[in-house]
mmCIF file of C-alpha atoms and ligand atoms in Angstrom:
data_model
loop_
_atom_site.group_PDB
_atom_site.id
_atom_site.type_symbol
_atom_site.label_atom_id
_atom_site.label_comp_id
_atom_site.label_asym_id
_atom_site.label_seq_id
_atom_site.Cartn_x
_atom_site.Cartn_y
_atom_site.Cartn_z
ATOM 1 C CA MET A 1 59.846 -171.199 24.986
ATOM 2 C CA PRO A 2 56.850 -171.219 26.029
ATOM 3 C CA THR A 3 55.895 -170.231 29.494
ATOM 4 C CA LEU A 4 52.965 -171.701 31.623
ATOM 5 C CA SER A 5 50.406 -168.755 30.760
ATOM 6 C CA ASP A 6 50.314 -170.441 27.065
ATOM 7 C CA ALA A 7 48.761 -173.880 28.214
ATOM 8 C CA PHE A 8 45.511 -172.729 28.699
ATOM 9 C CA GLY A 9 45.148 -170.363 25.877
ATOM 10 C CA ALA A 10 43.859 -173.405 23.537
ATOM 11 C CA HIS A 11 41.172 -174.792 26.811
ATOM 12 C CA PRO A 12 39.754 -171.107 28.089
ATOM 13 C CA VAL A 13 37.882 -172.247 31.464
ATOM 14 C CA TYR A 14 34.973 -170.181 31.721
ATOM 15 C CA LEU A 15 34.186 -169.596 35.266
ATOM 16 C CA GLN A 16 31.689 -168.004 37.743
ATOM 17 C CA GLN A 17 34.138 -165.409 38.779
ATOM 18 C CA LYS A 18 31.811 -163.486 41.635
ATOM 19 C CA HIS A 19 32.110 -164.946 45.069
ATOM 20 C CA PRO A 20 29.156 -164.433 47.199
ATOM 21 C CA ASP A 21 30.709 -162.660 50.331
ATOM 22 C CA PHE A 22 31.472 -165.904 52.407
ATOM 23 C CA ASN A 23 31.708 -164.436 55.766
ATOM 24 C CA SER A 24 28.223 -162.961 55.459
ATOM 25 C CA LEU A 25 26.488 -166.211 54.749
ATOM 26 C CA GLN A 26 24.223 -167.880 57.686
ATOM 27 C CA GLU A 27 23.446 -171.120 55.585
ATOM 28 C CA LEU A 28 25.009 -173.154 52.847
ATOM 29 C CA PRO A 29 23.659 -172.091 49.925
ATOM 30 C CA ASP A 30 22.254 -174.918 47.237
ATOM 31 C CA SER A 31 24.911 -174.478 44.676
ATOM 32 C CA TYR A 32 27.684 -175.104 47.266
ATOM 33 C CA ALA A 33 25.572 -177.696 49.000
ATOM 34 C CA TRP A 34 27.572 -181.514 47.664
ATOM 35 C CA THR A 35 25.815 -184.438 47.746
ATOM 36 C CA GLN A 36 27.769 -187.918 46.538
ATOM 37 C CA ARG A 37 26.235 -187.640 43.343
ATOM 38 C CA ASP A 38 27.826 -184.067 42.871
ATOM 39 C CA ASP A 39 31.228 -185.635 43.829
ATOM 40 C CA VAL A 40 31.266 -187.119 40.473
ATOM 41 C CA TYR A 41 35.289 -188.078 40.688
ATOM 42 C CA ASN A 42 35.500 -189.347 44.035
ATOM 43 C CA PRO A 43 36.113 -193.134 43.365
ATOM 44 C CA CYS A 44 35.716 -194.174 46.793
ATOM 45 C CA PRO A 45 31.737 -192.958 46.829
ATOM 46 C CA SER A 46 30.988 -195.795 49.261
ATOM 47 C CA SER A 47 32.929 -194.303 51.954
ATOM 48 C CA PRO A 48 33.060 -190.110 51.429
ATOM 49 C CA ASN A 49 33.958 -189.440 54.506
ATOM 50 C CA THR A 50 36.892 -189.405 56.221
ATOM 51 C CA VAL A 51 38.477 -192.424 57.923
ATOM 52 C CA LEU A 52 39.908 -191.567 61.512
ATOM 53 C CA ALA A 53 43.522 -193.199 60.281
ATOM 54 C CA GLU A 54 45.353 -195.619 62.151
ATOM 55 C CA GLU A 55 48.296 -194.973 59.238
ATOM 56 C CA ASN A 56 49.361 -191.468 59.172
ATOM 57 C CA VAL A 57 51.045 -189.798 56.022
ATOM 58 C CA PRO A 58 54.880 -190.765 56.623
ATOM 59 C CA VAL A 59 56.844 -187.602 58.138
ATOM 60 C CA VAL A 60 60.635 -187.533 57.042
ATOM 61 C CA ASP A 61 63.187 -185.458 58.872
ATOM 62 C CA LEU A 62 65.644 -184.217 55.723
ATOM 63 C CA LYS A 63 68.254 -184.046 58.425
ATOM 64 C CA ASP A 64 67.460 -187.822 58.972
ATOM 65 C CA PRO A 65 70.285 -189.766 57.114
ATOM 66 C CA ASN A 66 68.006 -192.609 56.585
ATOM 67 C CA ALA A 67 65.699 -189.499 54.884
ATOM 68 C CA PRO A 68 66.324 -191.224 50.711
ATOM 69 C CA LYS A 69 65.432 -194.423 51.952
ATOM 70 C CA LEU A 70 62.064 -193.315 53.552
ATOM 71 C CA ILE A 71 61.029 -190.895 51.042
ATOM 72 C CA GLY A 72 61.329 -193.461 48.433
ATOM 73 C CA HIS A 73 59.269 -195.896 50.625
ATOM 74 C CA ALA A 74 56.586 -192.821 51.081
ATOM 75 C CA CYS A 75 56.226 -192.450 47.424
ATOM 76 C CA LYS A 76 56.207 -196.155 46.197
ATOM 77 C CA THR A 77 53.614 -196.477 49.221
ATOM 78 C CA TRP A 78 51.465 -193.135 49.520
ATOM 79 C CA GLY A 79 52.212 -190.876 46.951
ATOM 80 C CA VAL A 80 52.774 -188.263 49.655
ATOM 81 C CA PHE A 81 54.839 -187.453 52.908
ATOM 82 C CA GLN A 82 55.607 -184.393 55.131
ATOM 83 C CA ILE A 83 58.939 -183.118 55.482
ATOM 84 C CA ILE A 84 60.272 -181.231 58.816
ATOM 85 C CA ASN A 85 63.783 -179.809 59.103
ATOM 86 C CA HIS A 86 63.606 -178.560 55.431
ATOM 87 C CA GLY A 87 65.904 -175.635 56.013
ATOM 88 C CA ILE A 88 62.994 -172.998 54.755
ATOM 89 C CA PRO A 89 62.696 -170.313 57.836
ATOM 90 C CA THR A 90 59.652 -169.902 59.514
ATOM 91 C CA THR A 91 59.408 -166.404 59.000
ATOM 92 C CA LEU A 92 59.165 -166.818 55.057
ATOM 93 C CA LEU A 93 56.266 -169.548 55.817
ATOM 94 C CA ASP A 94 54.960 -166.435 58.252
ATOM 95 C CA ASP A 95 55.502 -163.918 55.801
ATOM 96 C CA ILE A 96 53.455 -166.076 52.862
ATOM 97 C CA GLU A 97 50.880 -166.731 55.243
ATOM 98 C CA ARG A 98 50.245 -163.538 55.994
ATOM 99 C CA THR A 99 50.261 -162.385 52.534
ATOM 100 C CA GLY A 100 47.662 -164.725 51.697
ATOM 101 C CA ASN A 101 45.480 -163.624 54.604
ATOM 102 C CA THR A 102 45.944 -160.108 53.616
ATOM 103 C CA LEU A 103 45.070 -160.691 49.952
ATOM 104 C CA PHE A 104 41.887 -163.059 50.488
ATOM 105 C CA SER A 105 40.718 -160.035 53.399
ATOM 106 C CA LEU A 106 40.030 -157.467 50.636
ATOM 107 C CA PRO A 107 37.161 -156.802 49.904
ATOM 108 C CA PRO A 108 35.683 -158.856 46.626
ATOM 109 C CA HIS A 109 35.773 -155.669 44.373
ATOM 110 C CA GLN A 110 39.417 -155.314 45.061
ATOM 111 C CA LYS A 111 40.196 -158.873 44.370
ATOM 112 C CA LEU A 112 38.122 -158.808 41.373
ATOM 113 C CA LYS A 113 40.562 -156.005 39.695
ATOM 114 C CA ALA A 114 42.932 -158.931 39.973
ATOM 115 C CA ALA A 115 40.754 -161.597 38.296
ATOM 116 C CA ARG A 116 42.506 -164.375 36.254
ATOM 117 C CA SER A 117 40.819 -164.345 32.557
ATOM 118 C CA PRO A 118 39.522 -167.422 30.561
ATOM 119 C CA GLU A 119 42.785 -168.185 28.963
ATOM 120 C CA GLY A 120 45.209 -167.134 31.741
ATOM 121 C CA VAL A 121 46.855 -168.813 34.573
ATOM 122 C CA SER A 122 47.535 -166.163 36.820
ATOM 123 C CA GLY A 123 44.916 -164.228 38.786
ATOM 124 C CA TYR A 124 42.436 -164.458 41.615
ATOM 125 C CA GLY A 125 39.403 -166.681 41.262
ATOM 126 C CA VAL A 126 37.446 -170.028 41.788
ATOM 127 C CA ALA A 127 39.398 -173.399 41.516
ATOM 128 C CA ARG A 128 40.176 -173.709 38.068
ATOM 129 C CA ILE A 129 38.832 -177.509 38.541
ATOM 130 C CA SER A 130 35.434 -176.099 39.079
ATOM 131 C CA SER A 131 34.187 -176.329 35.664
ATOM 132 C CA PHE A 132 34.242 -180.324 35.895
ATOM 133 C CA PHE A 133 31.581 -179.777 38.668
ATOM 134 C CA GLN A 134 27.677 -178.861 38.869
ATOM 135 C CA LYS A 135 28.262 -177.285 42.649
ATOM 136 C CA LEU A 136 30.601 -174.783 43.609
ATOM 137 C CA MET A 137 33.589 -175.318 46.033
ATOM 138 C CA TRP A 138 33.607 -173.473 49.242
ATOM 139 C CA SER A 139 37.202 -171.852 48.888
ATOM 140 C CA GLU A 140 38.792 -168.867 46.360
ATOM 141 C CA GLY A 141 42.425 -168.730 45.257
ATOM 142 C CA PHE A 142 45.175 -166.913 43.820
ATOM 143 C CA THR A 143 47.430 -168.187 41.254
ATOM 144 C CA ILE A 144 50.827 -166.496 40.493
ATOM 145 C CA ALA A 145 52.790 -167.665 37.332
ATOM 146 C CA GLY A 146 55.575 -165.432 36.528
ATOM 147 C CA SER A 147 55.675 -161.978 37.989
ATOM 148 C CA PRO A 148 52.829 -161.482 40.262
ATOM 149 C CA LEU A 149 53.403 -157.284 39.949
ATOM 150 C CA GLU A 150 50.820 -156.232 37.598
ATOM 151 C CA HIS A 151 48.169 -158.019 39.806
ATOM 152 C CA PHE A 152 49.741 -157.116 43.071
ATOM 153 C CA ARG A 153 49.669 -153.643 41.720
ATOM 154 C CA GLN A 154 45.651 -153.786 41.129
ATOM 155 C CA LEU A 155 45.241 -155.266 44.700
ATOM 156 C CA TRP A 156 47.674 -152.934 46.904
ATOM 157 C CA PRO A 157 48.499 -149.663 44.980
ATOM 158 C CA GLN A 158 50.723 -148.559 47.887
ATOM 159 C CA GLU A 159 52.464 -151.511 48.951
ATOM 160 C CA TYR A 160 52.792 -154.104 46.222
ATOM 161 C CA THR A 161 56.100 -154.325 46.248
ATOM 162 C CA LYS A 162 56.493 -155.560 49.573
ATOM 163 C CA TYR A 163 54.187 -158.258 48.885
ATOM 164 C CA CYS A 164 56.120 -159.049 45.539
ATOM 165 C CA ASP A 165 59.351 -159.365 47.464
ATOM 166 C CA ILE A 166 57.693 -161.947 49.937
ATOM 167 C CA VAL A 167 56.565 -164.268 46.618
ATOM 168 C CA LEU A 168 60.096 -163.866 44.623
ATOM 169 C CA GLU A 169 61.851 -164.986 48.039
ATOM 170 C CA TYR A 170 59.261 -167.891 48.748
ATOM 171 C CA GLU A 171 59.450 -168.886 44.791
ATOM 172 C CA GLU A 172 63.600 -168.869 44.999
ATOM 173 C CA GLU A 173 63.767 -171.074 48.298
ATOM 174 C CA MET A 174 60.673 -173.486 47.643
ATOM 175 C CA LYS A 175 62.651 -174.124 43.875
ATOM 176 C CA LYS A 176 65.932 -174.707 45.538
ATOM 177 C CA LEU A 177 64.152 -177.163 47.787
ATOM 178 C CA ALA A 178 62.279 -178.832 44.757
ATOM 179 C CA GLY A 179 65.471 -179.557 43.344
ATOM 180 C CA LYS A 180 66.632 -181.413 46.380
ATOM 181 C CA LEU A 181 63.377 -183.034 46.233
ATOM 182 C CA MET A 182 63.999 -184.085 42.917
ATOM 183 C CA TRP A 183 67.033 -185.596 43.280
ATOM 184 C CA LEU A 184 65.663 -187.728 46.394
ATOM 185 C CA MET A 185 63.025 -188.646 44.702
ATOM 186 C CA SER A 186 65.050 -189.815 41.804
ATOM 187 C CA ALA A 187 67.842 -191.378 43.680
ATOM 188 C CA SER A 188 65.129 -193.827 45.052
ATOM 189 C CA LEU A 189 64.924 -194.945 42.162
ATOM 190 C CA GLY A 190 67.767 -195.369 40.731
ATOM 191 C CA ILE A 191 68.177 -192.135 38.814
ATOM 192 C CA SER A 192 71.036 -190.509 40.336
ATOM 193 C CA LYS A 193 73.611 -189.262 37.772
ATOM 194 C CA LEU A 194 73.661 -185.945 36.332
ATOM 195 C CA GLU A 195 73.203 -187.408 32.530
ATOM 196 C CA ASP A 196 70.097 -189.069 33.768
ATOM 197 C CA ILE A 197 67.967 -185.666 33.418
ATOM 198 C CA LYS A 198 69.180 -183.866 30.822
ATOM 199 C CA TRP A 199 67.107 -180.519 31.820
ATOM 200 C CA ALA A 200 68.834 -180.731 35.469
ATOM 201 C CA GLY A 201 71.314 -178.974 33.970
ATOM 202 C CA PRO A 202 75.492 -179.191 34.661
ATOM 203 C CA ARG A 203 74.726 -178.768 38.312
ATOM 204 C CA GLY A 204 72.046 -180.774 38.808
ATOM 205 C CA GLU A 205 70.150 -177.619 39.960
ATOM 206 C CA PHE A 206 66.917 -177.451 38.005
ATOM 207 C CA LYS A 207 67.418 -174.059 36.822
ATOM 208 C CA GLY A 208 65.068 -174.177 34.254
ATOM 209 C CA ALA A 209 62.103 -175.805 36.303
ATOM 210 C CA CYS A 210 58.995 -174.063 35.490
ATOM 211 C CA ALA A 211 56.733 -173.438 38.844
ATOM 212 C CA ALA A 212 53.299 -171.637 39.670
ATOM 213 C CA LEU A 213 52.031 -170.770 43.168
ATOM 214 C CA GLN A 214 48.716 -171.325 44.223
ATOM 215 C CA LEU A 215 47.283 -169.514 47.068
ATOM 216 C CA ASN A 216 43.837 -171.287 48.519
ATOM 217 C CA SER A 217 41.834 -170.005 51.218
ATOM 218 C CA TYR A 218 38.657 -171.633 52.737
ATOM 219 C CA PRO A 219 36.495 -169.565 54.684
ATOM 220 C CA THR A 220 34.770 -170.854 57.843
ATOM 221 C CA CYS A 221 31.492 -172.510 56.753
ATOM 222 C CA PRO A 222 28.131 -172.872 58.218
ATOM 223 C CA ASP A 223 27.508 -176.228 56.799
ATOM 224 C CA PRO A 224 30.894 -177.777 56.304
ATOM 225 C CA ASP A 225 29.529 -181.401 56.217
ATOM 226 C CA ARG A 226 27.507 -180.730 53.064
ATOM 227 C CA ALA A 227 30.612 -178.253 51.194
ATOM 228 C CA MET A 228 33.745 -179.275 49.784
ATOM 229 C CA GLY A 229 36.669 -176.543 50.052
ATOM 230 C CA LEU A 230 38.435 -178.467 46.860
ATOM 231 C CA ALA A 231 37.561 -181.516 45.136
ATOM 232 C CA ALA A 232 39.318 -184.468 44.864
ATOM 233 C CA HIS A 233 42.442 -184.428 42.397
ATOM 234 C CA THR A 234 45.836 -185.029 41.504
ATOM 235 C CA ASP A 235 48.506 -182.371 40.536
ATOM 236 C CA SER A 236 49.812 -182.259 36.912
ATOM 237 C CA THR A 237 53.597 -181.679 38.713
ATOM 238 C CA LEU A 238 56.426 -183.186 38.956
ATOM 239 C CA LEU A 239 55.782 -182.600 42.998
ATOM 240 C CA THR A 240 53.993 -179.962 44.644
ATOM 241 C CA ILE A 241 55.229 -178.532 48.137
ATOM 242 C CA LEU A 242 51.977 -177.294 50.212
ATOM 243 C CA TYR A 243 52.166 -175.485 53.164
ATOM 244 C CA GLN A 244 49.040 -175.611 55.261
ATOM 245 C CA ASN A 245 48.476 -172.661 58.120
ATOM 246 C CA GLY A 246 47.659 -174.356 61.402
ATOM 247 C CA ILE A 247 44.431 -175.650 60.492
ATOM 248 C CA SER A 248 43.585 -179.310 59.016
ATOM 249 C CA GLY A 249 41.667 -179.436 56.307
ATOM 250 C CA LEU A 250 44.243 -181.720 53.067
ATOM 251 C CA GLN A 251 43.104 -185.542 53.210
ATOM 252 C CA VAL A 252 44.571 -187.752 50.550
ATOM 253 C CA LEU A 253 43.044 -190.990 49.245
ATOM 254 C CA ARG A 254 44.473 -194.462 50.771
ATOM 255 C CA GLU A 255 43.582 -196.818 48.586
ATOM 256 C CA GLY A 256 41.591 -199.686 50.637
ATOM 257 C CA THR A 257 41.049 -197.496 53.283
ATOM 258 C CA GLY A 258 39.538 -193.907 52.215
ATOM 259 C CA TRP A 259 40.261 -190.249 53.104
ATOM 260 C CA ILE A 260 42.862 -189.761 55.417
ATOM 261 C CA THR A 261 43.508 -186.277 57.136
ATOM 262 C CA VAL A 262 47.422 -184.661 57.058
ATOM 263 C CA PRO A 263 47.711 -183.133 59.965
ATOM 264 C CA PRO A 264 49.511 -179.617 59.546
ATOM 265 C CA LEU A 265 53.057 -180.081 61.468
ATOM 266 C CA PRO A 266 54.577 -176.991 62.780
ATOM 267 C CA GLY A 267 57.242 -175.837 60.565
ATOM 268 C CA GLY A 268 56.024 -178.787 58.245
ATOM 269 C CA LEU A 269 55.783 -179.175 54.452
ATOM 270 C CA VAL A 270 53.598 -181.303 52.530
ATOM 271 C CA ILE A 271 55.315 -182.987 49.502
ATOM 272 C CA ASN A 272 52.851 -184.787 46.669
ATOM 273 C CA VAL A 273 54.100 -186.897 43.931
ATOM 274 C CA GLY A 274 52.534 -185.099 40.944
ATOM 275 C CA ASP A 275 51.347 -186.515 37.573
ATOM 276 C CA LEU A 276 54.640 -185.872 35.588
ATOM 277 C CA PHE A 277 56.868 -187.791 38.057
ATOM 278 C CA HIS A 278 54.200 -190.634 37.898
ATOM 279 C CA ILE A 279 54.884 -190.879 34.192
ATOM 280 C CA LEU A 280 58.484 -190.001 34.447
ATOM 281 C CA SER A 281 58.834 -193.152 37.292
ATOM 282 C CA ASN A 282 56.929 -195.398 34.944
ATOM 283 C CA GLY A 283 54.123 -195.892 37.352
ATOM 284 C CA LEU A 284 55.900 -197.118 39.779
ATOM 285 C CA TYR A 285 55.461 -193.613 42.262
ATOM 286 C CA SER A 286 51.324 -192.851 41.971
ATOM 287 C CA SER A 287 50.460 -189.290 41.639
ATOM 288 C CA VAL A 288 48.074 -188.737 45.017
ATOM 289 C CA LEU A 289 44.616 -187.870 44.897
ATOM 290 C CA HIS A 290 43.739 -185.504 47.447
ATOM 291 C CA ARG A 291 40.964 -182.787 48.364
ATOM 292 C CA ALA A 292 40.429 -180.006 50.937
ATOM 293 C CA VAL A 293 37.737 -180.042 53.396
ATOM 294 C CA VAL A 294 36.113 -177.195 55.245
ATOM 295 C CA ASN A 295 35.075 -176.395 58.773
ATOM 296 C CA ARG A 296 32.744 -174.183 60.619
ATOM 297 C CA THR A 297 35.065 -172.190 63.080
ATOM 298 C CA ARG A 298 38.360 -172.023 61.793
ATOM 299 C CA PRO A 299 39.394 -170.332 58.402
ATOM 300 C CA ARG A 300 42.344 -172.107 56.307
ATOM 301 C CA LEU A 301 44.873 -171.160 54.384
ATOM 302 C CA SER A 302 47.202 -173.276 51.861
ATOM 303 C CA VAL A 303 50.173 -172.763 49.765
ATOM 304 C CA ALA A 304 51.035 -174.760 47.014
ATOM 305 C CA TYR A 305 54.183 -174.490 45.172
ATOM 306 C CA LEU A 306 53.469 -176.289 41.702
ATOM 307 C CA TYR A 307 56.553 -177.607 40.501
ATOM 308 C CA GLY A 308 57.323 -178.918 36.997
ATOM 309 C CA PRO A 309 59.904 -179.114 33.995
ATOM 310 C CA PRO A 310 60.371 -176.327 31.711
ATOM 311 C CA THR A 311 57.373 -176.195 29.847
ATOM 312 C CA SER A 312 58.369 -177.745 26.485
ATOM 313 C CA VAL A 313 60.701 -180.891 27.840
ATOM 314 C CA GLN A 314 59.381 -183.803 27.055
ATOM 315 C CA ILE A 315 58.918 -185.841 29.943
ATOM 316 C CA SER A 316 58.592 -189.970 30.021
ATOM 317 C CA PRO A 317 59.228 -193.201 31.459
ATOM 318 C CA HIS A 318 62.898 -192.997 32.205
ATOM 319 C CA PRO A 319 65.026 -195.472 30.662
ATOM 320 C CA LYS A 320 66.449 -197.045 33.640
ATOM 321 C CA LEU A 321 62.480 -197.859 34.551
ATOM 322 C CA VAL A 322 61.494 -199.433 31.540
ATOM 323 C CA SER A 323 62.487 -202.991 30.727
ATOM 324 C CA PRO A 324 61.339 -205.891 28.250
ATOM 325 C CA SER A 325 58.706 -206.990 30.994
ATOM 326 C CA ARG A 326 57.897 -203.265 32.020
ATOM 327 C CA PRO A 327 57.396 -201.337 28.737
ATOM 328 C CA PRO A 328 56.992 -197.720 28.638
ATOM 329 C CA LEU A 329 53.539 -197.074 30.734
ATOM 330 C CA TYR A 330 52.987 -193.587 29.245
ATOM 331 C CA ARG A 331 54.062 -191.830 26.279
ATOM 332 C CA ALA A 332 56.449 -188.370 26.064
ATOM 333 C CA VAL A 333 54.318 -185.171 26.977
ATOM 334 C CA THR A 334 55.494 -181.750 27.627
ATOM 335 C CA TRP A 335 54.045 -179.798 30.864
ATOM 336 C CA ASN A 336 52.160 -177.463 28.753
ATOM 337 C CA GLU A 337 50.687 -180.229 26.588
ATOM 338 C CA TYR A 338 49.652 -182.083 29.691
ATOM 339 C CA LEU A 339 48.105 -179.134 31.318
ATOM 340 C CA GLY A 340 45.863 -178.525 28.015
ATOM 341 C CA THR A 341 44.859 -182.372 28.336
ATOM 342 C CA LYS A 342 43.927 -181.706 32.300
ATOM 343 C CA ALA A 343 42.182 -179.120 31.231
ATOM 344 C CA LYS A 344 39.957 -181.099 28.755
ATOM 345 C CA HIS A 345 39.725 -184.512 30.716
ATOM 346 C CA PHE A 346 40.489 -183.337 34.367
ATOM 347 C CA ASN A 347 40.977 -186.459 36.308
ATOM 348 C CA LYS A 348 41.132 -188.840 33.227
ATOM 349 C CA ALA A 349 44.036 -187.019 32.047
ATOM 350 C CA LEU A 350 46.674 -189.606 33.201
ATOM 351 C CA SER A 351 44.542 -192.251 31.427
ATOM 352 C CA SER A 352 44.710 -190.383 28.232
ATOM 353 C CA VAL A 353 48.371 -190.280 27.868
ATOM 354 C CA GLN A 354 48.865 -194.266 28.708
ATOM 355 C CA LEU A 355 50.228 -196.546 26.486
ATOM 356 C CA CYS A 356 49.585 -199.758 28.578
ATOM 357 C CA VAL A 357 48.750 -201.056 31.757
ATOM 358 C CA PRO A 358 50.790 -203.773 33.767
ATOM 359 C CA ILE A 359 48.638 -206.868 34.388
ATOM 360 C CA SER A 360 50.869 -207.176 37.544
ATOM 361 C CA SER A 361 53.522 -205.421 39.130
ATOM 362 C CA ASN A 362 56.826 -207.383 37.271
ATOM 363 C CA THR A 363 55.135 -209.304 34.698
ATOM 364 C CA GLY A 364 53.744 -208.666 31.235
ATOM 365 C CA VAL A 365 51.516 -205.647 30.089
ATOM 366 C CA GLN A 366 48.073 -205.577 28.547
ATOM 367 C CA VAL A 367 47.531 -203.008 25.754
ATOM 368 C CA GLY A 368 45.258 -200.160 26.763
HETATM 369 C C1 LIG B 401 50.638 -175.180 36.907
HETATM 370 C C2 LIG B 401 49.252 -175.079 37.184
HETATM 371 C C3 LIG B 401 48.801 -176.186 37.998
HETATM 372 C C4 LIG B 401 47.278 -176.224 38.062
HETATM 373 C C5 LIG B 401 47.408 -175.868 36.940
HETATM 374 C C6 LIG B 401 48.615 -174.773 37.208
HETATM 375 O O1 LIG B 401 48.293 -173.732 35.802
HETATM 376 C C7 LIG B 401 47.941 -172.992 38.199
HETATM 377 C C8 LIG B 401 47.212 -173.726 39.074
HETATM 378 C C9 LIG B 401 47.243 -174.900 39.759
HETATM 379 C C10 LIG B 401 46.000 -175.982 40.348
HETATM 380 C C11 LIG B 401 46.043 -175.790 41.434
HETATM 381 C C12 LIG B 401 44.376 -176.344 42.225
HETATM 382 C C13 LIG B 401 44.928 -178.032 41.574
HETATM 383 C C14 LIG B 401 44.836 -177.763 40.424
HETATM 384 C C15 LIG B 401 44.413 -179.456 39.623
HETATM 385 C C16 LIG B 401 44.001 -176.602 39.716
HETATM 386 O O2 LIG B 401 43.134 -176.725 39.029
HETATM 387 O O3 LIG B 401 44.853 -175.596 39.384
HETATM 388 C C17 LIG B 401 46.110 -177.219 39.827
HETATM 389 C C18 LIG B 401 46.464 -177.268 38.304
HETATM 390 C C19 LIG B 401 47.594 -178.771 38.351
HETATM 391 O O4 LIG B 401 48.154 -179.401 39.072
HETATM 392 O O5 LIG B 401 46.989 -179.548 37.307
HETATM 393 O O1 AKG B 402 44.865 -176.838 50.683
HETATM 394 C C1 AKG B 402 44.543 -177.865 50.187
HETATM 395 O O2 AKG B 402 45.066 -178.634 51.471
HETATM 396 C C2 AKG B 402 45.106 -178.381 48.926
HETATM 397 C C3 AKG B 402 45.747 -177.429 48.036
HETATM 398 C C4 AKG B 402 45.705 -177.882 46.675
HETATM 399 O O3 AKG B 402 45.412 -179.120 46.620
HETATM 400 C C5 AKG B 402 45.741 -177.464 45.563
HETATM 401 O O4 AKG B 402 46.258 -175.949 45.359
HETATM 402 O O5 AKG B 402 46.732 -177.853 44.831
HETATM 403 FE FE1 FE2 B 403 46.560 -180.175 44.785
#
């Protein structure tokens, strides 16, 4: 079976790998100064700025007996929600945060020893989506797909096993949580039997699921209003579980309203609906457009667990969500194929696999 690491072989991304030492800059270099024109994929250019939210991203307590219903409503109306009481130990969240902080605090030459290659997925570098923009983003990232061992050995020749263990434990816990969320989100669409999702396996544990871990660092910025931490995008995943340290920066686009900040909650995790779940739900749940902004005084760190199916499993609109009045809106794709599409078309990837668009929510369709 192909691995996530094979996804970009056909679509290498050549990026400037050398970052300035962010902390030494007193002024924002022009190459990092974004104007509205640079934010080409922002669908909301007339209100590019944050809206003081009258509405907040829903928060769901996983111990609440009403959680399945609340999750369904959040997915349908927002495409994103936060969870609390999810069972991930705070100590593990602290450990992964410390791992990220230690990694990004290493000297630039050390981090570059673990640089991501143009054809690769894993390693240190600028955001993969940078190639779609003229301006640079005020962030650095480290992607882990498969074992982090070789890269971590380069970063920390003495103590790499300690950090590997933390990453492995974090991935294991995230995988279990992602499986639970998959059932909660699917059940809210009426997909709740084991045989409804074949790749979930005989016990419904989604054992073959694939995932990547993305550590994002957003250093303090001398001119945050003109900088961009991570430009607007949707994740290509089924779902993403995002941990943010105590510092704000994540924003989601609320249709008709604008960019809304998702405040970090102590011990909370943000769940994004990704493009593959959008396809699976036949468009009933939309993947959420999100971005990260930066600030002048407090360095921010986020850790995204990007969760998807086994790379060669075809994801298509679920038969239970398809009817004569609502034919399949998307063609079947594997995650690997879709990552390739995303590497080529970026935010137009979803529409590039669209077969037709609904004219209204319940009636007919229009061929796209
Ligand atoms: C599995 C993956 C999803 C991702 C590409 C990747 O191979 C690993 C990094 C992921 C990430 C994180 C930042 C935003 C994003 C769009 C990107 O450029 O790299 C996502 C990718 C994605 O979801 O498509
Ligand atoms: O840093 C954040 O809040 C967002 C990160 C993100 O969107 C990603 O890693 O895909
Ligand atoms: Fe994202």
